[in-house]
Amino acid sequence: MPSLRCIDCHSEFPSATRIYTCTNCAGLLDVVYELDEFRGERMMSIWDWRRASPKAADQSGVWRFRELLPDAEESEIITLIEGNTQLWDAPRSAEYGGLERLTFKHLGMNPTGSFKDLGMTTGITQAKRLGATSVACASTGNTSASMAAYAARAGMKSFVFIPAGQIALGKLSQALDYGAQVLQIDGDFDDAMRLVREIANETPIYLLNSVNPFRLEGQKTIAFELLQQRGWQVPDRIVVPGGNLGNSSAIAKGLHELRERGVIETLPKLTIIQAEGANPLYRLWQRAKQTSEARFEALPHAFTLATAIKIGNPVSWPKAMRGLRWANGEVEHVNEQEIADAKAIIGRDGIGCEPASAVTLAGIKKLVAAGTIQPGEDVVAILTGHVLKDPDYTVNYHRGTLHYTDKSGQHIALQSHYANAFTQVPAERSAILNALAG
Ligand code: F0G
C-alpha cells in the first residue's frame, strides 16, 4: 500500500488521507511505495508486454505503469487513454541548438493537448476514491483544460481559477467546452493559486493543482514512457520547461524510482529552463551555487509572453531542488526573443509547440554556446503543450507584431527572425500566379 510522506519532516500518512501538505510542518508530500519484489527485468518485461494489450488500463501511457502508482481498481480509473506520445527526431532544431541530434517528446499530443493529462488521470481517480464530487485548480490554462475534461468524464463539477486576460484562448475555450465553471480572477496566477488553496482547505472541493502529490504520480510516468520507448536506454540529458515546477519534480521522482528498482543505473542530467521574467528557480539555483544558505524568494510580478509559465511563486520548488540534486541538474533562463525564435524553429521541424515548450530549445542553444551541453550529447527535450493552444502568439510572430510592455513601461517589439509572413492576393488567377512566381 502506498502512503504519503513529508519531504521535510518525513511524517507519514495513509494515502487515503485528504491532505495536500504535511499537517505537522506544512512541507510537500510524496506518494511513497514499499520497495517490494517488483523491480529490474521483471518490471520492464511486464510493462513492455502491456503495450500490446487491448485493455484501457494497459493502453494508457500512465496506468500501464500501475505498480508504481497509487492504488486504484481498474473500474475506478478515469482515463482518456493519455500518454503514448511519440519521440521525434528534430534535425533543424538540433542544428539551431548546436547539437548533432535532438529528440523531442511531445506531450502536447495528449488528449487535451498538454502533459497535464498524465497527472489529471491519477488526480481525478484519487478524487473519486476519496468520494469528492467537485474539484478545483488555479491555472495558467492547461491544468484547467485538462481538469475540466477529466472531471466531465468522472461526472464531477469543476471550478477553475484563472488570471483574468492572461491565459491563451485555446485553453480557455477548452475549459468552457468541457463544462467547468470558470472564475476569472483579477490578479495573477500566484494570487489564484493562493486563493484556491485557501478555499480547498475550507470546503469539500478537492484541489487538483500539482501541490497534490497524486497529480505528480501520473506525471512521473513521462520518465517511464520515455525510457521504455528508448528500450530503457538512458539519454545524457532531459530538458524541461519550469513554471510551477511540478513537472520537473515529477520526472525526477520517476527517474529516481527507476534507479531504486534497478531499471537504470544512472540518471540523465535534468535541465530546467525558465523564462527570464519568471525565473525564481534560476535565481535560487545561482545563489545555491554560492552558498548552502540560499533561500527561496518569490518573484512578485512574474512576466513572460509564454503565459503557461508566468509564475513567480512556484509551489513545488523544494521538490525541484531535490530533483536537481538527484539528477546532477542545471537551471537556465531565456529571454522573450530567444523563446519566440526557438518556437518558430520547432515549427519548421514540422512539430510545433506552444511558447512555454520552446524554452527548451532556447535553453539548449544557450547552454551549448556556454559549453555546459556538449554538441554530441544525447538530449531529449520535453515539449509540454500543443501548437494550437496559443495561435495568437504564433500569428503575431509570423506577422511581425509580437510585442510586450516591460516593467518600466517601455514598449518592446520582438524581431521575427524566422517569420513566415502571409501574402494578400486579389482573387484573380494572374495575381496568384505572380505571387507564386515571386
Ligand atoms: N509548459 C506548459 C505548456 C504548461 O502549461 C506549464 C504549466 C509548464 C510548461 C510548466 O510546468 O508548472 O509543472 O513547471 N502550466 C500550469 C497550468 C501552471 O496551470 O496549466 P510546471
Short mmCIF file of C-alpha atoms and ligand atoms in Angstrom, two decimals:
data_model
loop_
_atom_site.label_atom_id
_atom_site.label_comp_id
_atom_site.label_asym_id
_atom_site.label_seq_id
_atom_site.Cartn_x
_atom_site.Cartn_y
_atom_site.Cartn_z
CA MET A 1 0.00 0.00 0.00
CA PRO A 2 1.46 3.38 -0.89
CA SER A 3 1.45 6.10 1.74
CA LEU A 4 2.11 9.84 1.92
CA ARG A 5 5.42 11.09 3.31
CA CYS A 6 6.51 14.65 4.02
CA ILE A 7 9.70 15.56 2.12
CA ASP A 8 10.87 17.73 5.06
CA CYS A 9 9.96 16.08 8.40
CA HIS A 10 9.23 12.59 6.97
CA SER A 11 5.90 12.26 8.79
CA GLU A 12 3.78 9.55 7.17
CA PHE A 13 0.05 9.48 6.45
CA PRO A 14 -2.25 6.87 4.89
CA SER A 15 -2.75 7.52 1.17
CA ALA A 16 -6.49 7.90 1.66
CA THR A 17 -5.98 10.99 3.88
CA ARG A 18 -7.40 14.09 2.29
CA ILE A 19 -4.47 16.44 2.80
CA TYR A 20 -2.30 18.32 0.33
CA THR A 21 0.67 19.22 2.53
CA CYS A 22 2.13 17.86 5.79
CA THR A 23 -0.14 18.55 8.76
CA ASN A 24 2.92 18.74 11.05
CA CYS A 25 5.25 21.10 9.19
CA ALA A 26 3.38 22.19 6.01
CA GLY A 27 6.04 20.51 3.84
CA LEU A 28 5.25 19.00 0.45
CA LEU A 29 4.13 15.36 0.34
CA ASP A 30 5.36 12.44 -1.75
CA VAL A 31 3.42 9.29 -2.52
CA VAL A 32 5.83 6.52 -1.47
CA TYR A 33 5.79 2.78 -2.18
CA GLU A 34 7.27 -0.20 -0.38
CA LEU A 35 10.41 -1.41 -2.11
CA ASP A 36 8.97 -4.81 -2.98
CA GLU A 37 9.97 -7.57 -5.41
CA PHE A 38 8.68 -5.65 -8.43
CA ARG A 39 11.93 -4.46 -9.96
CA GLY A 40 14.51 -4.79 -12.72
CA GLU A 41 13.94 -7.17 -15.65
CA ARG A 42 10.56 -8.36 -14.34
CA MET A 43 9.23 -4.83 -14.15
CA MET A 44 10.48 -3.95 -17.63
CA SER A 45 9.04 -7.09 -19.22
CA ILE A 46 5.56 -6.68 -17.68
CA TRP A 47 5.44 -3.02 -18.65
CA ASP A 48 6.70 -3.78 -22.17
CA TRP A 49 4.17 -6.58 -22.61
CA ARG A 50 1.28 -4.26 -21.70
CA ARG A 51 1.98 -2.02 -24.69
CA ALA A 52 0.37 -4.68 -26.90
CA SER A 53 -2.61 -5.35 -24.62
CA PRO A 54 -6.07 -4.05 -25.62
CA LYS A 55 -7.20 -3.23 -22.04
CA ALA A 56 -7.75 0.50 -21.34
CA ALA A 57 -5.55 0.41 -18.23
CA ASP A 58 -2.72 -1.09 -20.30
CA GLN A 59 -3.19 1.25 -23.25
CA SER A 60 -2.99 4.33 -21.02
CA GLY A 61 0.61 5.55 -21.02
CA VAL A 62 0.09 6.25 -17.32
CA TRP A 63 -1.77 3.24 -15.89
CA ARG A 64 0.42 0.81 -17.82
CA PHE A 65 2.92 1.54 -15.03
CA ARG A 66 0.40 1.00 -12.23
CA GLU A 67 2.67 -0.95 -9.87
CA LEU A 68 4.33 2.39 -9.13
CA LEU A 69 1.09 4.37 -8.98
CA PRO A 70 -1.48 4.95 -6.24
CA ASP A 71 -3.90 2.05 -5.76
CA ALA A 72 -6.98 2.02 -7.94
CA GLU A 73 -9.29 -0.77 -9.09
CA GLU A 74 -9.43 -0.84 -12.87
CA SER A 75 -13.14 0.05 -12.71
CA GLU A 76 -12.30 3.21 -10.74
CA ILE A 77 -9.76 4.59 -13.21
CA ILE A 78 -10.81 7.72 -15.10
CA THR A 79 -8.74 7.70 -18.28
CA LEU A 80 -8.76 9.26 -21.73
CA ILE A 81 -6.01 6.80 -22.77
CA GLU A 82 -3.42 9.53 -22.17
CA GLY A 83 0.29 9.21 -22.83
CA ASN A 84 1.70 7.18 -25.74
CA THR A 85 3.27 10.36 -27.09
CA GLN A 86 5.99 9.95 -29.65
CA LEU A 87 9.69 10.66 -29.58
CA TRP A 88 10.58 12.70 -32.64
CA ASP A 89 13.94 13.39 -34.16
CA ALA A 90 14.25 17.14 -34.86
CA PRO A 91 17.17 17.87 -37.21
CA ARG A 92 16.50 21.60 -37.78
CA SER A 93 16.06 22.21 -34.08
CA ALA A 94 19.24 20.22 -33.36
CA GLU A 95 21.22 22.34 -35.79
CA TYR A 96 19.76 25.55 -34.38
CA GLY A 97 20.63 24.47 -30.83
CA GLY A 98 24.15 23.41 -31.80
CA LEU A 99 23.60 19.68 -31.23
CA GLU A 100 24.40 16.78 -33.52
CA ARG A 101 20.93 15.41 -32.83
CA LEU A 102 17.95 16.23 -30.68
CA THR A 103 14.83 14.28 -29.76
CA PHE A 104 11.56 15.84 -28.68
CA LYS A 105 8.99 14.03 -26.59
CA HIS A 106 5.82 15.91 -27.43
CA LEU A 107 3.39 15.77 -24.54
CA GLY A 108 1.18 18.26 -26.38
CA MET A 109 -0.11 15.20 -28.25
CA ASN A 110 -2.11 14.14 -25.18
CA PRO A 111 -5.95 14.14 -25.29
CA THR A 112 -6.35 17.78 -24.18
CA GLY A 113 -3.12 18.95 -25.80
CA SER A 114 -0.76 19.10 -22.83
CA PHE A 115 1.20 16.99 -20.33
CA LYS A 116 -1.37 17.82 -17.65
CA ASP A 117 -3.50 14.84 -18.72
CA LEU A 118 -0.87 12.47 -17.34
CA GLY A 119 -1.31 13.88 -13.85
CA MET A 120 -5.00 14.52 -14.16
CA THR A 121 -5.90 10.86 -14.71
CA THR A 122 -4.28 9.95 -11.37
CA GLY A 123 -5.55 13.12 -9.65
CA ILE A 124 -9.18 12.66 -10.67
CA THR A 125 -9.06 8.94 -9.93
CA GLN A 126 -7.89 9.77 -6.40
CA ALA A 127 -10.65 12.42 -6.11
CA LYS A 128 -13.19 9.74 -6.98
CA ARG A 129 -11.71 7.26 -4.48
CA LEU A 130 -12.00 9.90 -1.77
CA GLY A 131 -15.65 10.48 -2.66
CA ALA A 132 -15.16 14.06 -3.96
CA THR A 133 -17.92 15.40 -6.17
CA SER A 134 -16.24 18.68 -7.13
CA VAL A 135 -12.68 19.67 -7.97
CA ALA A 136 -10.79 22.94 -8.43
CA CYS A 137 -7.47 24.31 -9.61
CA ALA A 138 -5.69 27.57 -10.29
CA SER A 139 -4.21 27.59 -13.75
CA THR A 140 -2.34 29.38 -16.48
CA GLY A 141 -4.64 27.42 -18.77
CA ASN A 142 -3.53 23.85 -19.42
CA THR A 143 -4.28 22.44 -15.98
CA SER A 144 -7.76 23.91 -16.16
CA ALA A 145 -8.42 22.47 -19.64
CA SER A 146 -7.25 19.05 -18.54
CA MET A 147 -9.03 19.08 -15.18
CA ALA A 148 -12.28 20.17 -16.82
CA ALA A 149 -12.11 17.28 -19.29
CA TYR A 150 -11.32 14.60 -16.70
CA ALA A 151 -13.92 15.98 -14.27
CA ALA A 152 -16.50 15.77 -17.05
CA ARG A 153 -15.53 12.15 -17.68
CA ALA A 154 -15.93 11.43 -13.96
CA GLY A 155 -19.25 13.29 -13.70
CA MET A 156 -17.79 15.83 -11.23
CA LYS A 157 -18.25 19.57 -11.02
CA SER A 158 -15.12 21.57 -11.76
CA PHE A 159 -14.09 25.10 -10.81
CA VAL A 160 -11.13 26.77 -12.45
CA PHE A 161 -9.42 29.90 -11.15
CA ILE A 162 -7.59 31.71 -13.92
CA PRO A 163 -5.77 35.04 -14.00
CA ALA A 164 -8.07 37.35 -15.99
CA GLY A 165 -6.85 38.09 -19.51
CA GLN A 166 -3.62 36.16 -19.03
CA ILE A 167 -4.32 32.75 -20.48
CA ALA A 168 -4.24 31.64 -24.12
CA LEU A 169 -7.68 31.45 -25.72
CA GLY A 170 -7.34 27.84 -26.86
CA LYS A 171 -7.06 26.78 -23.23
CA LEU A 172 -9.94 28.95 -22.01
CA SER A 173 -12.15 27.62 -24.79
CA GLN A 174 -11.42 24.05 -23.68
CA ALA A 175 -12.37 24.67 -20.05
CA LEU A 176 -15.65 26.23 -21.21
CA ASP A 177 -16.41 23.43 -23.63
CA TYR A 178 -15.75 20.69 -21.07
CA GLY A 179 -18.22 22.36 -18.72
CA ALA A 180 -16.04 23.87 -15.99
CA GLN A 181 -17.19 26.90 -14.06
CA VAL A 182 -14.52 29.46 -14.95
CA LEU A 183 -13.65 32.15 -12.40
CA GLN A 184 -11.51 34.89 -13.89
CA ILE A 185 -9.53 36.34 -11.00
CA ASP A 186 -8.40 39.96 -11.06
CA GLY A 187 -4.83 39.02 -10.23
CA ASP A 188 -2.04 36.81 -11.49
CA PHE A 189 -1.57 33.05 -11.28
CA ASP A 190 0.11 33.30 -7.89
CA ASP A 191 -2.97 35.09 -6.47
CA ALA A 192 -5.28 32.47 -7.99
CA MET A 193 -3.13 29.69 -6.52
CA ARG A 194 -3.17 31.19 -3.03
CA LEU A 195 -6.95 31.62 -3.14
CA VAL A 196 -7.79 28.18 -4.45
CA ARG A 197 -5.62 26.57 -1.76
CA GLU A 198 -7.45 28.54 0.93
CA ILE A 199 -10.83 27.57 -0.48
CA ALA A 200 -9.97 23.88 -0.86
CA ASN A 201 -8.93 23.82 2.81
CA GLU A 202 -12.28 25.28 3.90
CA THR A 203 -14.72 23.44 1.59
CA PRO A 204 -15.31 19.88 0.30
CA ILE A 205 -13.89 20.89 -3.09
CA TYR A 206 -10.87 18.69 -3.92
CA LEU A 207 -7.73 20.55 -5.04
CA LEU A 208 -6.08 19.34 -8.23
CA ASN A 209 -3.04 21.57 -8.58
CA SER A 210 0.35 19.90 -8.61
CA VAL A 211 0.77 20.56 -4.86
CA ASN A 212 -1.49 17.49 -4.76
CA PRO A 213 1.04 14.62 -4.86
CA PHE A 214 -1.35 12.33 -6.74
CA ARG A 215 -1.05 14.60 -9.77
CA LEU A 216 2.72 14.21 -9.82
CA GLU A 217 2.46 10.41 -9.70
CA GLY A 218 0.85 10.44 -13.13
CA GLN A 219 3.35 12.94 -14.48
CA LYS A 220 6.34 10.89 -13.33
CA THR A 221 5.36 8.29 -15.95
CA ILE A 222 6.81 10.71 -18.53
CA ALA A 223 10.18 9.33 -17.41
CA PHE A 224 8.92 5.73 -17.54
CA GLU A 225 7.43 6.02 -21.01
CA LEU A 226 10.37 7.95 -22.40
CA LEU A 227 12.82 5.28 -21.25
CA GLN A 228 10.54 2.44 -22.34
CA GLN A 229 10.40 3.93 -25.85
CA ARG A 230 14.20 4.01 -25.89
CA GLY A 231 14.49 0.36 -24.86
CA TRP A 232 15.37 1.56 -21.32
CA GLN A 233 18.48 3.35 -22.59
CA VAL A 234 19.12 6.49 -20.56
CA PRO A 235 19.78 9.72 -22.51
CA ASP A 236 22.56 12.04 -21.34
CA ARG A 237 20.11 14.81 -20.58
CA ILE A 238 16.41 15.63 -20.25
CA VAL A 239 15.43 19.28 -20.77
CA VAL A 240 12.11 20.51 -19.41
CA PRO A 241 10.37 23.90 -19.01
CA GLY A 242 9.86 25.13 -15.44
CA GLY A 243 6.79 27.04 -14.23
CA ASN A 244 5.09 25.83 -11.06
CA LEU A 245 7.83 23.13 -11.07
CA GLY A 246 5.54 20.14 -10.69
CA ASN A 247 6.57 18.50 -13.92
CA SER A 248 10.33 18.68 -13.44
CA SER A 249 9.85 17.37 -9.88
CA ALA A 250 7.68 14.51 -11.12
CA ILE A 251 10.15 13.48 -13.84
CA ALA A 252 12.97 13.49 -11.28
CA LYS A 253 10.93 11.29 -8.92
CA GLY A 254 10.17 8.85 -11.74
CA LEU A 255 13.85 8.58 -12.64
CA HIS A 256 14.84 8.17 -9.00
CA GLU A 257 12.34 5.31 -8.57
CA LEU A 258 13.65 3.55 -11.67
CA ARG A 259 17.13 3.68 -10.21
CA GLU A 260 15.91 2.40 -6.82
CA ARG A 261 14.31 -0.56 -8.60
CA GLY A 262 17.38 -1.40 -10.64
CA VAL A 263 15.96 -0.49 -14.05
CA ILE A 264 18.59 2.20 -14.70
CA GLU A 265 21.96 2.80 -13.10
CA THR A 266 22.46 6.49 -13.72
CA LEU A 267 20.08 9.40 -14.01
CA PRO A 268 20.14 11.68 -17.05
CA LYS A 269 21.10 15.26 -16.23
CA LEU A 270 17.88 17.13 -15.53
CA THR A 271 17.91 20.60 -17.06
CA ILE A 272 15.12 23.04 -16.19
CA ILE A 273 14.58 26.15 -18.32
CA GLN A 274 12.59 29.17 -17.16
CA ALA A 275 11.58 32.41 -18.85
CA GLU A 276 13.79 35.32 -17.74
CA GLY A 277 10.84 37.30 -16.38
CA ALA A 278 9.54 34.32 -14.39
CA ASN A 279 12.75 32.77 -13.11
CA PRO A 280 12.63 32.29 -9.32
CA LEU A 281 14.19 28.80 -9.55
CA TYR A 282 17.01 30.06 -11.78
CA ARG A 283 17.77 32.78 -9.22
CA LEU A 284 17.71 30.32 -6.33
CA TRP A 285 19.96 27.91 -8.25
CA GLN A 286 22.51 30.66 -8.90
CA ARG A 287 22.51 31.63 -5.21
CA ALA A 288 22.77 27.96 -4.17
CA LYS A 289 25.98 27.69 -6.23
CA GLN A 290 27.48 30.39 -4.00
CA THR A 291 26.15 29.38 -0.58
CA SER A 292 24.42 26.46 1.10
CA GLU A 293 22.31 29.04 2.98
CA ALA A 294 20.48 30.21 -0.17
CA ARG A 295 16.80 30.87 0.48
CA PHE A 296 13.92 30.77 -1.97
CA GLU A 297 12.49 34.17 -2.90
CA ALA A 298 9.23 34.51 -4.80
CA LEU A 299 9.12 36.97 -7.67
CA PRO A 300 6.29 39.48 -7.03
CA HIS A 301 5.39 40.29 -10.67
CA ALA A 302 6.37 37.46 -12.98
CA PHE A 303 6.22 38.25 -16.68
CA THR A 304 6.54 36.33 -19.95
CA LEU A 305 4.53 36.09 -23.15
CA ALA A 306 4.77 32.32 -22.62
CA THR A 307 1.78 32.66 -20.30
CA ALA A 308 1.79 28.97 -19.27
CA ILE A 309 4.92 29.60 -17.19
CA LYS A 310 4.18 33.14 -15.98
CA ILE A 311 4.63 32.14 -12.34
CA GLY A 312 6.61 33.91 -9.62
CA ASN A 313 5.92 31.68 -6.62
CA PRO A 314 6.15 28.07 -7.78
CA VAL A 315 4.66 25.64 -5.29
CA SER A 316 7.00 22.70 -5.98
CA TRP A 317 10.36 24.47 -5.80
CA PRO A 318 11.64 22.29 -2.90
CA LYS A 319 10.92 19.13 -4.91
CA ALA A 320 12.54 20.68 -7.99
CA MET A 321 15.70 21.41 -5.98
CA ARG A 322 15.70 17.83 -4.71
CA GLY A 323 15.32 16.56 -8.29
CA LEU A 324 18.21 18.75 -9.47
CA ARG A 325 20.41 17.25 -6.77
CA TRP A 326 19.38 13.67 -7.62
CA ALA A 327 19.96 14.20 -11.32
CA ASN A 328 23.10 16.35 -11.44
CA GLY A 329 20.87 19.14 -12.66
CA GLU A 330 21.19 22.57 -14.20
CA VAL A 331 18.86 25.56 -14.49
CA GLU A 332 18.94 28.17 -17.25
CA HIS A 333 16.71 31.07 -18.22
CA VAL A 334 15.96 32.54 -21.64
CA ASN A 335 14.54 35.84 -22.85
CA GLU A 336 11.41 36.56 -24.87
CA GLN A 337 13.27 36.88 -28.17
CA GLU A 338 15.03 33.56 -27.63
CA ILE A 339 11.72 31.84 -26.83
CA ALA A 340 9.94 33.27 -29.87
CA ASP A 341 12.69 32.28 -32.33
CA ALA A 342 13.11 28.79 -30.86
CA LYS A 343 9.37 28.23 -31.19
CA ALA A 344 9.47 29.13 -34.89
CA ILE A 345 12.32 26.66 -35.46
CA ILE A 346 10.42 23.84 -33.73
CA GLY A 347 7.57 24.64 -36.11
CA ARG A 348 9.91 24.30 -39.09
CA ASP A 349 10.70 20.77 -37.99
CA GLY A 350 7.01 20.04 -38.67
CA ILE A 351 6.42 19.59 -34.96
CA GLY A 352 5.34 22.89 -33.39
CA CYS A 353 4.55 23.65 -29.77
CA GLU A 354 3.17 26.38 -27.55
CA PRO A 355 5.55 29.15 -26.40
CA ALA A 356 6.33 27.69 -22.95
CA SER A 357 7.58 24.47 -24.53
CA ALA A 358 10.02 26.36 -26.74
CA VAL A 359 12.10 27.47 -23.75
CA THR A 360 13.67 24.00 -24.02
CA LEU A 361 15.30 24.63 -27.39
CA ALA A 362 16.18 28.23 -26.47
CA GLY A 363 17.85 26.93 -23.29
CA ILE A 364 19.72 24.19 -25.14
CA LYS A 365 21.12 26.74 -27.59
CA LYS A 366 22.30 28.92 -24.73
CA LEU A 367 23.84 26.04 -22.78
CA VAL A 368 25.61 24.59 -25.83
CA ALA A 369 27.08 28.04 -26.57
CA ALA A 370 28.25 28.25 -22.95
CA GLY A 371 29.89 24.82 -23.17
CA THR A 372 27.59 23.33 -20.49
CA ILE A 373 25.96 20.97 -23.00
CA GLN A 374 28.33 19.17 -25.38
CA PRO A 375 27.26 19.07 -29.07
CA GLY A 376 27.43 15.26 -29.14
CA GLU A 377 25.18 14.73 -26.11
CA ASP A 378 22.09 12.56 -26.43
CA VAL A 379 19.41 15.08 -25.41
CA VAL A 380 15.65 14.61 -25.05
CA ALA A 381 13.63 17.83 -24.71
CA ILE A 382 10.10 17.74 -23.35
CA LEU A 383 7.54 19.73 -25.33
CA THR A 384 4.67 20.35 -22.98
CA GLY A 385 1.84 21.91 -25.00
CA HIS A 386 0.32 21.72 -28.49
CA VAL A 387 0.99 24.40 -31.12
CA LEU A 388 -2.76 25.19 -31.35
CA LYS A 389 -3.04 26.19 -27.69
CA ASP A 390 -1.90 29.76 -28.36
CA PRO A 391 -2.47 30.65 -32.03
CA ASP A 392 -2.39 34.42 -31.31
CA TYR A 393 1.25 34.22 -30.30
CA THR A 394 2.18 32.26 -33.42
CA VAL A 395 0.32 34.51 -35.86
CA ASN A 396 1.72 37.64 -34.22
CA TYR A 397 5.25 36.26 -34.53
CA HIS A 398 4.90 35.46 -38.23
CA ARG A 399 3.15 38.78 -38.90
CA GLY A 400 5.91 40.66 -37.09
CA THR A 401 3.58 42.04 -34.41
CA LEU A 402 4.67 40.17 -31.29
CA HIS A 403 5.30 42.72 -28.56
CA TYR A 404 5.02 43.46 -24.84
CA THR A 405 5.45 46.26 -22.36
CA ASP A 406 8.26 45.79 -19.86
CA LYS A 407 8.33 46.66 -16.15
CA SER A 408 9.47 50.22 -16.78
CA GLY A 409 6.55 50.75 -19.19
CA GLN A 410 8.73 50.53 -22.28
CA HIS A 411 7.20 49.02 -25.43
CA ILE A 412 9.30 46.11 -26.70
CA ALA A 413 8.73 44.77 -30.23
CA LEU A 414 10.21 41.32 -30.79
CA GLN A 415 12.09 40.60 -34.01
CA SER A 416 10.57 37.85 -36.14
CA HIS A 417 13.83 36.35 -37.37
CA TYR A 418 12.14 33.25 -38.78
CA ALA A 419 8.89 34.85 -39.90
CA ASN A 420 6.71 33.15 -42.48
CA ALA A 421 4.58 36.13 -43.42
CA PHE A 422 1.45 35.63 -45.47
CA THR A 423 0.68 37.48 -48.70
CA GLN A 424 -2.57 39.27 -49.51
CA VAL A 425 -3.60 38.48 -53.09
CA PRO A 426 -6.58 39.61 -55.20
CA ALA A 427 -8.93 36.77 -56.17
CA GLU A 428 -7.52 36.57 -59.71
CA ARG A 429 -5.64 33.80 -61.45
CA SER A 430 -2.87 36.06 -62.84
CA ALA A 431 -2.26 37.76 -59.48
CA ILE A 432 -1.98 34.37 -57.83
CA LEU A 433 0.46 33.11 -60.49
CA ASN A 434 2.52 36.26 -59.97
CA ALA A 435 2.56 35.72 -56.23
CA LEU A 436 3.61 32.08 -56.68
CA ALA A 437 6.41 33.11 -59.06
CA GLY A 438 7.59 35.79 -56.64
N1 F0G B 1 4.56 24.07 -20.22
C1 F0G B 1 3.25 24.24 -20.30
C2 F0G B 1 2.61 24.22 -21.64
C3 F0G B 1 2.48 24.46 -19.13
O1 F0G B 1 1.18 24.62 -19.21
C4 F0G B 1 3.15 24.50 -17.88
C5 F0G B 1 2.41 24.75 -16.65
C6 F0G B 1 4.53 24.29 -17.87
C7 F0G B 1 5.20 24.08 -19.04
C8 F0G B 1 5.30 24.30 -16.60
O2 F0G B 1 5.11 23.11 -15.90
O3 F0G B 1 4.26 24.15 -13.82
O4 F0G B 1 4.92 21.76 -13.89
O5 F0G B 1 6.64 23.56 -14.04
N2 F0G B 1 1.19 25.03 -16.60
C9 F0G B 1 0.38 25.14 -15.37
C10 F0G B 1 -1.07 25.34 -15.71
C11 F0G B 1 0.92 26.03 -14.36
O6 F0G B 1 -1.81 25.89 -14.89
O7 F0G B 1 -1.50 24.92 -16.77
P1 F0G B 1 5.24 23.13 -14.30
#
